[in-house]
Amino acid sequence: MQKILDRISEEVMQAFAAAGYDEQLGRVTVSNRPDLCEFQCNGAMAGAKRYKMAPIAIATAVAEKLAGSSVFAQADAVAPGFLNLKVKESFLTEYLQGMADADKYGLEEAKDPQTIIIDYGGPNVAKPLHVGHLRSAIIGESIKRIARYMGHKVIGDIHLGDWGLQMGLIITELKERKPELVYFDDSYTGEYPKEAPFTISELEEIYPTASGKSKEDPAYKEKAMEATYKLQNGVRGYRALWDHIIHVSVSDLKKNYANLNVEFDLWKGESSVHDRIPSMVEYMKKEGYAHESEGALVVDVKEDTDTKEIPPCMILKSDGASLYNTTDLATIMERMEMIHPDHIIYVVDKRQELYFEQVFRCARKTKLVKPETKLTFLGFGTMNGKDGKPFKTREGGVMRLERLISDINAEMLTKISTNESISGEEAEQTAKQVALAAVKYGDLSNQASKDYIFDIEKFSSFEGDTGPYILYTIVRIKSILAKYKEQGGSVDGLTLRDAVSPSEKALMLELTKFNTMMEAAYEEIAPHKVCAYIYDLANAFNKFYHETKILSEEDADRKAGWIALLMLTRDVLETCIDLLGFSAPERM
Ligand code: ARG
């Protein structure tokens, strides 16, 4: 469906042409003086010079042409030469009915669907998820859903950190504790046990212990590096242990991400491309892209136009070991071969910006990607506590994601339980649902690149610019619709009616912005635009609701029109929150 501004502009452009002026002057924008009008056109101001006329004369001529228009209730030429516009209620009804009847509320899917890979989540195996991983998961999931809704083919890949020194550290610590394990017996040739020799909680304790030891004890670190080397070079027992670590860790991660309503299509990791590295290195050397520098193998990526120093991209360390870069480049190579993406989007902490600049330049220079392949780094800011420092537990430790979520669930349960009609299982489910909305909306309503303060009291409030407020609005609509049905009303085949009050018209106008907003949210990779839209929409609805006695309305026709408007509002809100990755309960 045509966007509302395009539809309205078309009308004004025709009037410009009919009055003898360039129709391009007829572009309309949303009014910046909502007290005076809904839309405005400044074309006469721009045309004044060209036609050597007073702008007001042009505006007046155009306004005259608009007099009989089926679109505008009001088209006034005002000094010094603006066109102030208000649309007709009937035009609005027709536009919205078209939206209600169309697929995806009139959003036009991409004409040229792209294959997009979104690299997000990025947890490190065997390290507990902490709040830093929350942002990548929340933002990445939303971007994925938005792009999919626009009709693109989108693949989400978790890109596990599963191949570096942390794996060697875990293996080393296991060996210290249980040297008798068969995995450490070089002469063993039989099959290894199916059962892992540790649980997830042990694993999560082993890693920090090992990491702490290696920082203090160089000999221990040496051992861990050697274990990493042995693992990466295929020592059987180490590979078998690694399989266990991955398995135990991934089942735990799946559970955690499922609680967040986050789903990945691919569970690949740094390790997945290990076998590609030798041929990639060979290729980079043969084509003359890579050269040796102080024993290491590097690709220069600096450019003449650089204003800051961009160091070379290191492909292999002097001991021949691969790095974070190496696996990222090999992953790009694999993705290009297997998935042929048009676009890869990385949702990673913005502190990795320089790193990704190097990787992208290197990928382009070495022709791992096509010139037209888009590579985007979407760096997100830090989630801070109320003290403005990175979010911590009350005791000052790293906040584990599980703990954070369970704290919020508990707080929300207390809140929900004040509503006496909800109890037991339902209360718990609802609390979880509302808590997730609080956390996700609290995050997504900020521009991703900015730091923000994680203020759970604010986020979980039922009032203001919050997830629970949006849910509350949806629940309110659902409850009116349920009562309407109880009164014997039918919701089938209802159509919209012309607005009879300013607040109703304002709600309708807000609804018409859906497709425009969605296109912008996709183009700019900006879920916060969805949040801003539903906040405005929820406000417009609540204003209408407070001023209108919907259920006691005597005029059946008018009431039916309102019910249709409520259903459309509910559907648009629910579609939007689904794109943000949460959902609304039936009541709260
Ligand atoms: N595991 C990494 C980290 O914790 C994030 C991975 C981001 N994705 C990537 N392709 N490098 O920092």
Coordinates of C-alpha atoms and ligand atoms in Angstrom, one line a residue:
M1 CA 0.0 0.0 0.0
Q2 CA 1.1 3.5 -0.7
K3 CA 2.5 5.3 2.3
I4 CA 0.1 7.9 3.7
L5 CA 2.6 10.8 3.0
D6 CA 3.0 9.6 -0.6
R7 CA -0.7 9.4 -1.1
I8 CA -1.3 12.9 0.3
S9 CA 1.7 14.3 -1.6
E10 CA 0.3 12.9 -4.8
E11 CA -2.8 15.0 -4.3
V12 CA -0.9 18.2 -3.5
M13 CA 1.5 17.6 -6.4
Q14 CA -1.4 17.4 -8.8
A15 CA -2.7 20.7 -7.4
F16 CA 0.7 22.3 -8.0
A17 CA 0.7 21.0 -11.6
A18 CA -2.9 22.2 -12.1
A19 CA -2.0 25.7 -10.9
G20 CA 0.9 25.7 -13.4
Y21 CA 3.8 25.0 -11.1
D22 CA 6.4 22.2 -10.9
E23 CA 4.6 19.3 -9.3
Q24 CA 7.8 18.3 -7.4
L25 CA 7.1 21.3 -5.1
G26 CA 4.1 19.4 -3.8
R27 CA 5.9 17.1 -1.3
V28 CA 4.0 17.0 2.0
T29 CA 5.5 16.4 5.5
V30 CA 3.9 15.7 8.9
S31 CA 3.1 19.0 10.5
N32 CA 5.6 20.5 12.9
R33 CA 2.7 22.6 14.3
P34 CA 0.2 19.9 15.3
D35 CA -1.9 22.7 16.9
L36 CA -2.5 24.2 13.5
C37 CA -2.7 21.3 11.1
E38 CA -1.9 17.6 10.5
F39 CA 0.3 17.9 7.5
Q40 CA 2.0 20.7 5.7
C41 CA 3.6 21.6 2.4
N42 CA 6.4 24.2 2.1
G43 CA 6.7 23.9 -1.7
A44 CA 5.4 27.5 -2.4
M45 CA 8.3 28.8 -0.3
A46 CA 10.8 26.9 -2.5
G47 CA 9.0 27.9 -5.7
A48 CA 8.9 31.6 -5.0
K49 CA 12.4 32.3 -6.3
R50 CA 12.0 30.2 -9.3
Y51 CA 8.7 31.8 -10.4
K52 CA 9.7 35.2 -9.1
M53 CA 6.4 35.4 -7.2
A54 CA 5.4 35.9 -3.6
P55 CA 5.1 32.5 -2.0
I56 CA 1.7 33.3 -0.6
A57 CA 0.4 33.8 -4.2
I58 CA 1.6 30.3 -5.2
A59 CA 0.2 28.8 -2.0
T60 CA -3.1 30.5 -2.5
A61 CA -3.4 29.3 -6.1
V62 CA -2.6 25.7 -5.0
A63 CA -5.0 25.9 -2.1
E64 CA -7.8 26.9 -4.5
K65 CA -7.1 23.8 -6.6
L66 CA -7.4 21.7 -3.5
A67 CA -10.8 23.1 -2.6
G68 CA -12.9 20.2 -3.9
S69 CA -10.4 17.5 -2.9
S70 CA -11.6 14.2 -1.5
V71 CA -8.5 14.0 0.7
F72 CA -8.5 17.3 2.5
A73 CA -11.0 18.8 4.9
Q74 CA -8.8 21.9 5.1
A75 CA -6.0 23.3 2.8
D76 CA -5.1 26.8 3.9
A77 CA -2.5 29.1 2.5
V78 CA -1.0 30.9 5.4
A79 CA 1.7 33.7 5.4
P80 CA 4.4 33.8 4.4
G81 CA 3.5 30.8 2.0
F82 CA 2.8 27.6 3.8
L83 CA 0.0 25.2 3.0
N84 CA -1.6 23.9 6.2
L85 CA -3.4 20.7 5.7
K86 CA -6.0 18.6 7.5
V87 CA -7.3 15.3 6.0
K88 CA -10.9 14.4 5.8
E89 CA -12.2 11.8 8.2
S90 CA -13.6 9.8 5.3
F91 CA -10.2 9.7 3.6
L92 CA -8.7 8.5 6.8
T93 CA -11.3 5.8 7.3
E94 CA -10.8 4.6 3.7
Y95 CA -7.0 4.5 4.1
L96 CA -7.2 2.6 7.4
Q97 CA -9.7 0.2 6.1
G98 CA -7.3 -0.6 3.3
M99 CA -4.7 -1.2 5.9
A100 CA -6.9 -3.4 7.9
D101 CA -7.8 -5.5 4.9
A102 CA -4.3 -5.7 3.5
D103 CA -1.6 -8.2 4.2
K104 CA 0.8 -6.9 6.9
Y105 CA -1.3 -3.7 7.3
G106 CA -0.3 -2.4 4.0
L107 CA 3.4 -2.8 4.4
E108 CA 5.0 -3.6 1.0
E109 CA 7.5 -6.3 1.3
A110 CA 11.0 -5.8 -0.3
K111 CA 10.8 -6.0 -4.0
D112 CA 14.3 -7.4 -4.2
P113 CA 14.6 -9.8 -1.1
Q114 CA 18.1 -10.0 0.2
T115 CA 19.8 -12.9 2.0
I116 CA 21.0 -11.5 5.3
I117 CA 23.0 -13.2 7.9
I118 CA 22.8 -11.7 11.4
D119 CA 25.7 -12.6 13.6
Y120 CA 24.5 -12.1 17.2
G121 CA 24.5 -13.6 20.6
G122 CA 28.2 -14.5 20.5
P123 CA 28.4 -16.2 23.8
N124 CA 31.6 -17.9 24.9
V125 CA 31.3 -21.6 25.6
A126 CA 31.7 -22.6 29.2
K127 CA 31.6 -19.1 30.4
P128 CA 28.2 -18.1 32.0
L129 CA 26.1 -15.7 30.1
H130 CA 26.4 -12.2 31.6
V131 CA 24.4 -9.1 31.1
G132 CA 26.8 -8.0 28.2
H133 CA 25.4 -10.9 26.2
L134 CA 21.9 -9.7 26.8
R135 CA 22.1 -6.7 24.5
S136 CA 23.4 -8.7 21.5
A137 CA 20.7 -11.3 21.9
I138 CA 17.9 -8.8 22.4
I139 CA 18.9 -6.4 19.6
G140 CA 20.0 -9.1 17.1
E141 CA 16.7 -11.0 17.6
S142 CA 14.7 -7.9 16.9
I143 CA 16.6 -6.9 13.8
K144 CA 16.2 -10.5 12.5
R145 CA 12.4 -10.3 13.0
I146 CA 12.1 -6.9 11.4
A147 CA 14.1 -7.9 8.3
R148 CA 12.1 -11.1 8.0
Y149 CA 8.9 -9.2 8.3
M150 CA 10.0 -7.0 5.4
G151 CA 10.3 -10.2 3.3
H152 CA 14.0 -10.8 3.4
K153 CA 15.6 -14.2 3.9
V154 CA 17.3 -13.9 7.2
I155 CA 19.6 -16.3 9.0
G156 CA 20.6 -15.8 12.6
D157 CA 24.0 -17.3 13.6
I158 CA 25.1 -17.4 17.2
H159 CA 28.8 -17.6 16.4
L160 CA 29.9 -19.3 19.6
G161 CA 33.3 -18.5 21.0
D162 CA 34.4 -22.1 21.2
W163 CA 37.9 -22.4 20.0
G164 CA 40.2 -20.1 21.9
L165 CA 42.4 -20.2 24.9
Q166 CA 39.4 -20.7 27.2
M167 CA 39.0 -24.2 25.9
G168 CA 42.6 -25.0 26.7
L169 CA 42.1 -23.5 30.2
I170 CA 39.2 -25.7 31.0
I171 CA 41.0 -28.8 29.7
T172 CA 44.1 -27.9 31.8
E173 CA 42.1 -27.4 35.0
L174 CA 40.3 -30.7 34.4
K175 CA 43.6 -32.5 34.0
E176 CA 44.8 -31.0 37.3
R177 CA 41.8 -32.2 39.1
K178 CA 41.2 -35.5 37.5
P179 CA 44.5 -36.7 35.8
E180 CA 43.2 -40.2 35.8
L181 CA 40.5 -39.4 33.2
V182 CA 40.9 -41.6 30.1
Y183 CA 40.9 -38.4 27.9
F184 CA 44.4 -37.7 29.2
D185 CA 45.8 -41.2 28.5
D186 CA 47.8 -40.9 25.2
S187 CA 47.9 -44.7 24.7
Y188 CA 44.1 -45.0 24.9
T189 CA 42.6 -46.1 21.6
G190 CA 39.1 -47.2 22.6
E191 CA 35.8 -45.2 22.5
Y192 CA 35.4 -42.4 25.0
P193 CA 32.5 -42.3 27.5
K194 CA 29.2 -40.8 26.2
E195 CA 28.6 -39.1 29.5
A196 CA 30.5 -35.8 30.2
P197 CA 32.8 -35.9 33.3
F198 CA 31.3 -32.6 34.6
T199 CA 28.0 -30.8 34.9
I200 CA 27.3 -27.3 33.7
S201 CA 27.7 -25.8 37.2
E202 CA 31.1 -27.5 37.5
L203 CA 32.0 -26.2 34.1
E204 CA 31.1 -22.7 35.0
E205 CA 33.2 -22.9 38.1
I206 CA 36.1 -24.5 36.4
Y207 CA 36.6 -21.7 33.8
P208 CA 37.0 -18.8 36.2
T209 CA 39.2 -20.8 38.4
A210 CA 41.5 -21.8 35.5
S211 CA 41.4 -18.2 34.2
G212 CA 42.4 -16.9 37.6
K213 CA 45.3 -19.4 37.9
S214 CA 46.7 -18.6 34.5
K215 CA 46.9 -15.0 35.3
E216 CA 49.0 -15.7 38.3
D217 CA 51.0 -18.6 37.2
P218 CA 52.9 -18.4 33.9
A219 CA 53.6 -22.1 33.9
Y220 CA 49.9 -22.8 34.2
K221 CA 49.2 -20.5 31.3
E222 CA 51.9 -22.3 29.3
K223 CA 50.1 -25.5 29.9
A224 CA 46.8 -24.0 28.8
M225 CA 48.3 -22.7 25.6
E226 CA 49.7 -26.1 24.9
A227 CA 46.4 -27.8 25.6
T228 CA 44.7 -25.3 23.2
Y229 CA 47.3 -26.1 20.6
K230 CA 46.8 -29.9 21.1
L231 CA 43.0 -29.4 20.8
Q232 CA 43.3 -27.4 17.6
N233 CA 45.6 -30.0 16.2
G234 CA 43.3 -32.8 16.7
V235 CA 44.6 -34.8 19.8
R236 CA 41.8 -37.3 20.2
G237 CA 41.2 -37.2 23.9
Y238 CA 41.2 -33.4 23.9
R239 CA 38.7 -33.3 21.0
A240 CA 36.5 -35.7 22.9
L241 CA 36.6 -33.5 26.0
W242 CA 35.9 -30.5 23.8
D243 CA 32.8 -32.3 22.4
H244 CA 31.5 -32.8 26.0
I245 CA 32.2 -29.1 26.9
I246 CA 30.3 -27.9 23.8
H247 CA 27.4 -30.3 24.4
V248 CA 26.9 -29.5 28.0
S249 CA 27.3 -25.8 27.4
V250 CA 25.1 -25.6 24.3
S251 CA 22.2 -27.3 26.0
D252 CA 22.4 -24.8 28.8
L253 CA 22.6 -21.9 26.4
K254 CA 19.6 -23.2 24.4
K255 CA 17.6 -23.1 27.6
N256 CA 18.7 -19.6 28.5
Y257 CA 18.0 -18.2 25.1
A258 CA 14.7 -19.9 24.9
N259 CA 13.7 -18.1 28.1
L260 CA 14.6 -14.9 26.3
N261 CA 12.5 -15.8 23.3
V262 CA 15.6 -15.8 21.2
E263 CA 16.2 -18.4 18.5
F264 CA 19.1 -19.0 16.2
D265 CA 19.0 -20.8 12.9
L266 CA 22.7 -21.7 13.0
W267 CA 24.7 -22.8 16.1
K268 CA 28.0 -22.4 14.4
G269 CA 31.1 -21.2 16.1
E270 CA 34.7 -20.2 15.7
S271 CA 35.6 -23.9 15.7
S272 CA 33.4 -24.6 12.7
V273 CA 35.8 -23.0 10.3
H274 CA 39.0 -24.5 11.7
D275 CA 39.6 -26.7 8.7
R276 CA 39.3 -23.9 6.3
I277 CA 42.1 -21.8 7.8
P278 CA 45.1 -23.5 6.1
S279 CA 43.6 -23.0 2.6
M280 CA 42.6 -19.5 3.4
V281 CA 46.1 -18.6 4.6
E282 CA 47.6 -20.3 1.5
Y283 CA 45.3 -18.2 -0.7
M284 CA 46.2 -15.0 1.0
K285 CA 49.8 -15.7 0.7
K286 CA 49.7 -16.8 -2.9
E287 CA 47.7 -13.8 -4.0
G288 CA 50.2 -11.6 -2.3
Y289 CA 47.7 -10.1 0.2
A290 CA 49.5 -11.4 3.3
H291 CA 53.1 -10.8 4.3
E292 CA 55.3 -11.7 7.2
S293 CA 55.9 -9.1 9.8
E294 CA 58.0 -9.9 12.9
G295 CA 57.3 -13.5 12.4
A296 CA 53.5 -13.1 12.2
L297 CA 51.4 -13.2 9.0
V298 CA 49.5 -10.0 8.4
V299 CA 47.4 -8.2 5.8
D300 CA 47.8 -4.4 5.6
V301 CA 44.5 -2.7 5.8
K302 CA 45.3 1.0 6.2
E303 CA 44.1 3.4 3.6
D304 CA 45.4 6.8 2.5
T305 CA 42.3 8.6 3.7
D306 CA 42.6 7.2 7.3
T307 CA 42.6 9.9 9.9
K308 CA 43.4 7.4 12.7
E309 CA 45.9 4.5 12.7
I310 CA 44.4 1.3 11.5
P311 CA 46.8 -1.5 12.4
P312 CA 47.3 -4.5 10.0
C313 CA 45.0 -7.4 10.3
M314 CA 46.9 -10.3 11.9
I315 CA 46.1 -13.7 10.3
L316 CA 48.6 -16.0 12.1
K317 CA 50.6 -15.4 15.2
S318 CA 54.4 -16.0 15.1
D319 CA 53.8 -19.5 16.6
G320 CA 51.4 -20.3 13.8
A321 CA 48.3 -20.1 16.0
S322 CA 45.2 -18.6 14.6
L323 CA 43.3 -15.7 16.2
Y324 CA 39.9 -14.3 16.6
N325 CA 40.4 -12.5 13.3
T326 CA 41.4 -15.7 11.5
T327 CA 38.2 -17.4 12.5
D328 CA 36.1 -14.4 11.6
L329 CA 37.6 -14.2 8.2
A330 CA 37.3 -17.9 7.6
T331 CA 33.7 -17.6 8.7
I332 CA 33.0 -14.9 6.1
M333 CA 34.6 -17.2 3.5
E334 CA 32.4 -20.1 4.6
R335 CA 29.2 -18.0 4.6
M336 CA 29.9 -16.6 1.2
E337 CA 30.4 -20.1 -0.2
M338 CA 27.5 -21.8 1.6
I339 CA 24.8 -19.1 2.0
H340 CA 25.8 -16.4 -0.5
P341 CA 24.6 -13.5 1.7
D342 CA 24.0 -10.0 0.2
H343 CA 24.5 -8.6 3.7
I344 CA 26.1 -9.7 7.0
I345 CA 25.2 -7.7 10.1
Y346 CA 27.3 -8.2 13.3
V347 CA 25.6 -7.2 16.5
V348 CA 28.6 -6.9 18.9
D349 CA 29.8 -4.6 21.7
K350 CA 30.8 -1.3 20.1
R351 CA 34.3 -1.6 21.8
Q352 CA 35.0 -4.1 18.9
E353 CA 34.5 -1.5 16.3
L354 CA 38.1 -1.1 15.2
Y355 CA 38.5 -4.8 15.2
F356 CA 35.6 -5.2 12.7
E357 CA 36.9 -2.3 10.6
Q358 CA 40.1 -4.4 10.2
V359 CA 38.2 -7.6 9.5
F360 CA 35.9 -5.9 6.9
R361 CA 38.7 -4.2 5.1
C362 CA 40.7 -7.4 5.1
A363 CA 37.7 -9.3 3.7
R364 CA 37.3 -6.8 0.9
K365 CA 40.9 -6.5 0.1
T366 CA 41.4 -10.2 -0.1
K367 CA 38.2 -10.6 -2.1
L368 CA 36.6 -13.0 0.3
V369 CA 33.4 -11.0 -0.3
K370 CA 32.0 -9.6 -3.5
P371 CA 32.3 -5.8 -4.0
E372 CA 28.5 -5.5 -3.6
T373 CA 28.3 -7.6 -0.4
K374 CA 27.4 -5.4 2.5
L375 CA 29.1 -5.8 5.8
T376 CA 27.6 -3.9 8.7
F377 CA 28.9 -3.6 12.2
L378 CA 26.1 -2.7 14.6
G379 CA 28.0 -1.8 17.8
F380 CA 25.9 -1.5 20.9
G381 CA 26.7 0.5 24.0
T382 CA 27.2 -0.7 27.6
M383 CA 24.4 -1.5 29.9
N384 CA 25.2 0.5 33.1
G385 CA 23.8 0.4 36.6
K386 CA 22.3 3.4 38.3
D387 CA 25.8 4.5 39.3
G388 CA 26.7 4.9 35.6
K389 CA 29.2 2.1 35.7
P390 CA 28.8 -1.3 34.0
F391 CA 25.9 -3.2 35.6
K392 CA 27.0 -5.4 38.5
T393 CA 25.4 -7.5 41.2
R394 CA 24.7 -5.8 44.6
E395 CA 27.9 -7.4 45.9
G396 CA 29.8 -5.9 43.0
G397 CA 30.4 -9.0 41.0
V398 CA 29.6 -9.8 37.3
M399 CA 25.9 -10.1 37.0
R400 CA 24.9 -13.5 35.5
L401 CA 22.0 -13.3 33.1
E402 CA 20.1 -16.1 34.8
R403 CA 20.2 -14.2 38.1
L404 CA 19.2 -11.0 36.5
I405 CA 16.2 -12.6 34.9
S406 CA 15.1 -14.4 38.0
D407 CA 15.4 -11.2 40.1
I408 CA 13.2 -9.4 37.6
N409 CA 10.7 -12.2 37.4
A410 CA 10.4 -12.3 41.2
E411 CA 9.9 -8.5 41.4
M412 CA 7.2 -8.7 38.6
L413 CA 5.5 -11.6 40.4
T414 CA 5.0 -9.4 43.5
K415 CA 3.5 -6.7 41.3
I416 CA 1.2 -9.0 39.4
S417 CA 0.0 -10.7 42.6
T418 CA -1.6 -7.5 43.7
N419 CA -4.2 -8.3 41.1
E420 CA -6.1 -10.8 43.2
S421 CA -7.9 -12.4 40.2
I422 CA -4.6 -13.8 38.9
S423 CA -2.9 -16.4 40.9
G424 CA -0.7 -19.5 40.8
E425 CA 0.6 -20.8 37.5
E426 CA -1.0 -17.9 35.5
A427 CA 0.5 -15.3 37.8
E428 CA 4.0 -16.8 37.3
Q429 CA 3.6 -17.1 33.5
T430 CA 2.3 -13.5 33.3
A431 CA 5.1 -12.2 35.5
K432 CA 7.7 -13.8 33.2
Q433 CA 6.0 -12.4 30.1
V434 CA 5.8 -8.9 31.6
A435 CA 9.4 -9.0 32.9
L436 CA 10.7 -10.0 29.5
A437 CA 8.8 -7.0 28.0
A438 CA 10.3 -4.8 30.7
V439 CA 13.9 -5.9 29.9
K440 CA 13.6 -6.0 26.2
Y441 CA 11.7 -2.7 25.7
G442 CA 14.0 -1.0 28.2
D443 CA 16.9 -2.0 26.0
L444 CA 15.4 -1.6 22.6
S445 CA 13.8 1.8 23.2
N446 CA 17.3 3.2 23.3
Q447 CA 19.4 3.7 20.1
A448 CA 21.5 0.6 20.1
S449 CA 24.9 2.4 19.9
K450 CA 24.2 4.4 23.1
D451 CA 25.0 3.3 26.7
Y452 CA 22.0 3.1 28.9
I453 CA 21.1 2.7 32.5
F454 CA 19.4 -0.5 33.4
D455 CA 16.9 0.8 35.9
I456 CA 14.6 -2.1 36.6
E457 CA 12.2 0.0 38.7
K458 CA 11.6 2.4 35.8
F459 CA 11.5 -0.4 33.2
S460 CA 8.9 -2.4 35.1
S461 CA 6.6 0.5 35.8
F462 CA 3.1 0.2 34.2
E463 CA 3.2 3.8 33.3
G464 CA 5.5 5.8 31.0
D465 CA 7.7 4.7 28.1
T466 CA 8.0 1.1 29.2
G467 CA 7.3 -2.4 28.0
P468 CA 4.7 -3.1 30.7
Y469 CA 2.8 0.1 29.7
I470 CA 2.5 -1.2 26.1
L471 CA 1.4 -4.6 27.4
Y472 CA -1.1 -2.9 29.7
T473 CA -2.6 -1.1 26.8
I474 CA -2.9 -4.3 24.8
V475 CA -4.5 -6.0 27.7
R476 CA -6.9 -3.1 28.2
I477 CA -8.0 -3.5 24.5
K478 CA -8.4 -7.2 24.9
S479 CA -10.5 -6.8 27.9
I480 CA -12.9 -4.3 26.2
L481 CA -13.2 -6.7 23.3
A482 CA -13.9 -9.6 25.6
K483 CA -16.7 -7.6 27.4
Y484 CA -18.1 -6.6 24.0
K485 CA -18.4 -10.2 23.1
E486 CA -19.9 -11.0 26.5
Q487 CA -22.6 -8.4 25.7
G488 CA -23.4 -10.4 22.6
G489 CA -21.4 -8.3 20.2
S490 CA -19.9 -10.0 17.2
V491 CA -16.4 -9.0 15.9
D492 CA -16.8 -10.5 12.5
G493 CA -16.8 -8.4 9.4
L494 CA -16.8 -5.1 11.3
T495 CA -15.6 -2.0 9.4
L496 CA -14.2 1.3 10.5
R497 CA -16.3 4.5 10.7
D498 CA -15.3 8.1 10.3
A499 CA -13.8 9.6 13.4
V500 CA -16.2 11.7 15.5
S501 CA -13.7 13.2 18.0
P502 CA -10.2 14.7 17.8
S503 CA -8.7 11.9 20.0
E504 CA -10.2 9.3 17.7
K505 CA -8.8 11.0 14.6
A506 CA -5.5 11.3 16.3
L507 CA -5.5 7.5 17.0
M508 CA -6.4 6.8 13.4
L509 CA -3.6 9.1 12.1
E510 CA -1.1 7.3 14.4
L511 CA -2.1 4.0 12.9
T512 CA -1.5 5.1 9.4
K513 CA 2.2 5.6 10.1
F514 CA 2.8 1.8 10.4
N515 CA 4.3 1.0 7.0
T516 CA 6.4 4.2 7.0
M517 CA 7.8 3.4 10.4
M518 CA 8.6 -0.2 9.5
E519 CA 10.5 0.7 6.4
A520 CA 12.6 3.2 8.4
A521 CA 13.2 0.7 11.2
Y522 CA 14.5 -1.8 8.6
E523 CA 16.5 0.6 6.5
E524 CA 18.2 2.2 9.5
I525 CA 18.5 -1.1 11.5
A526 CA 16.7 0.7 14.3
P527 CA 14.3 -1.3 16.5
H528 CA 14.0 1.8 18.7
K529 CA 11.8 3.3 16.0
V530 CA 9.3 0.5 16.6
C531 CA 9.4 1.3 20.3
A532 CA 8.8 5.0 19.7
Y533 CA 5.9 4.2 17.4
I534 CA 4.1 1.9 19.7
Y535 CA 4.6 4.3 22.6
D536 CA 2.9 7.1 20.6
L537 CA 0.2 4.6 19.4
A538 CA -0.4 3.4 23.0
N539 CA -0.7 7.0 24.2
A540 CA -3.1 7.9 21.4
F541 CA -5.2 4.9 22.2
N542 CA -5.3 5.6 25.9
K543 CA -6.3 9.2 25.3
F544 CA -9.2 8.0 23.0
Y545 CA -10.1 5.4 25.6
H546 CA -10.4 7.9 28.5
E547 CA -12.5 10.2 26.4
T548 CA -14.8 7.7 24.9
K549 CA -17.5 5.5 26.5
I550 CA -17.1 2.6 24.1
L551 CA -19.1 -0.2 25.6
S552 CA -22.1 1.9 26.7
E553 CA -22.5 3.6 23.3
E554 CA -26.1 3.4 22.1
D555 CA -25.5 3.9 18.4
A556 CA -24.7 0.3 17.3
D557 CA -23.0 1.4 14.1
R558 CA -20.7 3.8 15.8
K559 CA -19.9 1.2 18.5
A560 CA -19.1 -1.4 15.8
G561 CA -16.7 1.1 14.1
W562 CA -14.9 1.6 17.4
I563 CA -14.6 -2.1 18.0
A564 CA -13.0 -2.4 14.5
L565 CA -10.6 0.4 15.4
L566 CA -9.7 -1.3 18.7
M567 CA -9.0 -4.6 16.9
L568 CA -6.8 -2.9 14.4
T569 CA -4.9 -1.1 17.2
R570 CA -4.5 -4.3 19.1
D571 CA -3.2 -6.2 16.0
V572 CA -0.7 -3.5 15.0
L573 CA 0.6 -3.3 18.6
E574 CA 0.9 -7.1 18.9
T575 CA 2.7 -7.3 15.5
C576 CA 5.1 -4.7 16.7
I577 CA 5.9 -6.3 20.0
D578 CA 6.4 -9.6 18.3
L579 CA 9.0 -7.8 16.1
L580 CA 10.7 -6.7 19.4
G581 CA 10.7 -10.3 20.6
F582 CA 8.0 -10.3 23.4
S583 CA 4.3 -10.9 23.7
A584 CA 1.3 -9.8 25.7
P585 CA -0.7 -11.8 28.2
E586 CA -4.5 -12.0 28.2
R587 CA -4.7 -10.1 31.5
M588 CA -2.3 -8.6 34.0
Ligands
ARG1 N1 32.4 -14.2 21.5 C1 32.7 -12.8 21.2 C2 32.8 -12.0 22.5 O1 32.3 -12.4 23.5 C3 31.6 -12.1 20.4 C4 31.5 -12.7 19.0 C5 31.0 -11.7 18.0 N2 30.9 -12.2 16.6 C6 31.9 -12.3 15.8 N3 31.7 -12.8 14.6 N4 33.1 -12.0 16.2 O2 33.4 -11.0 22.5

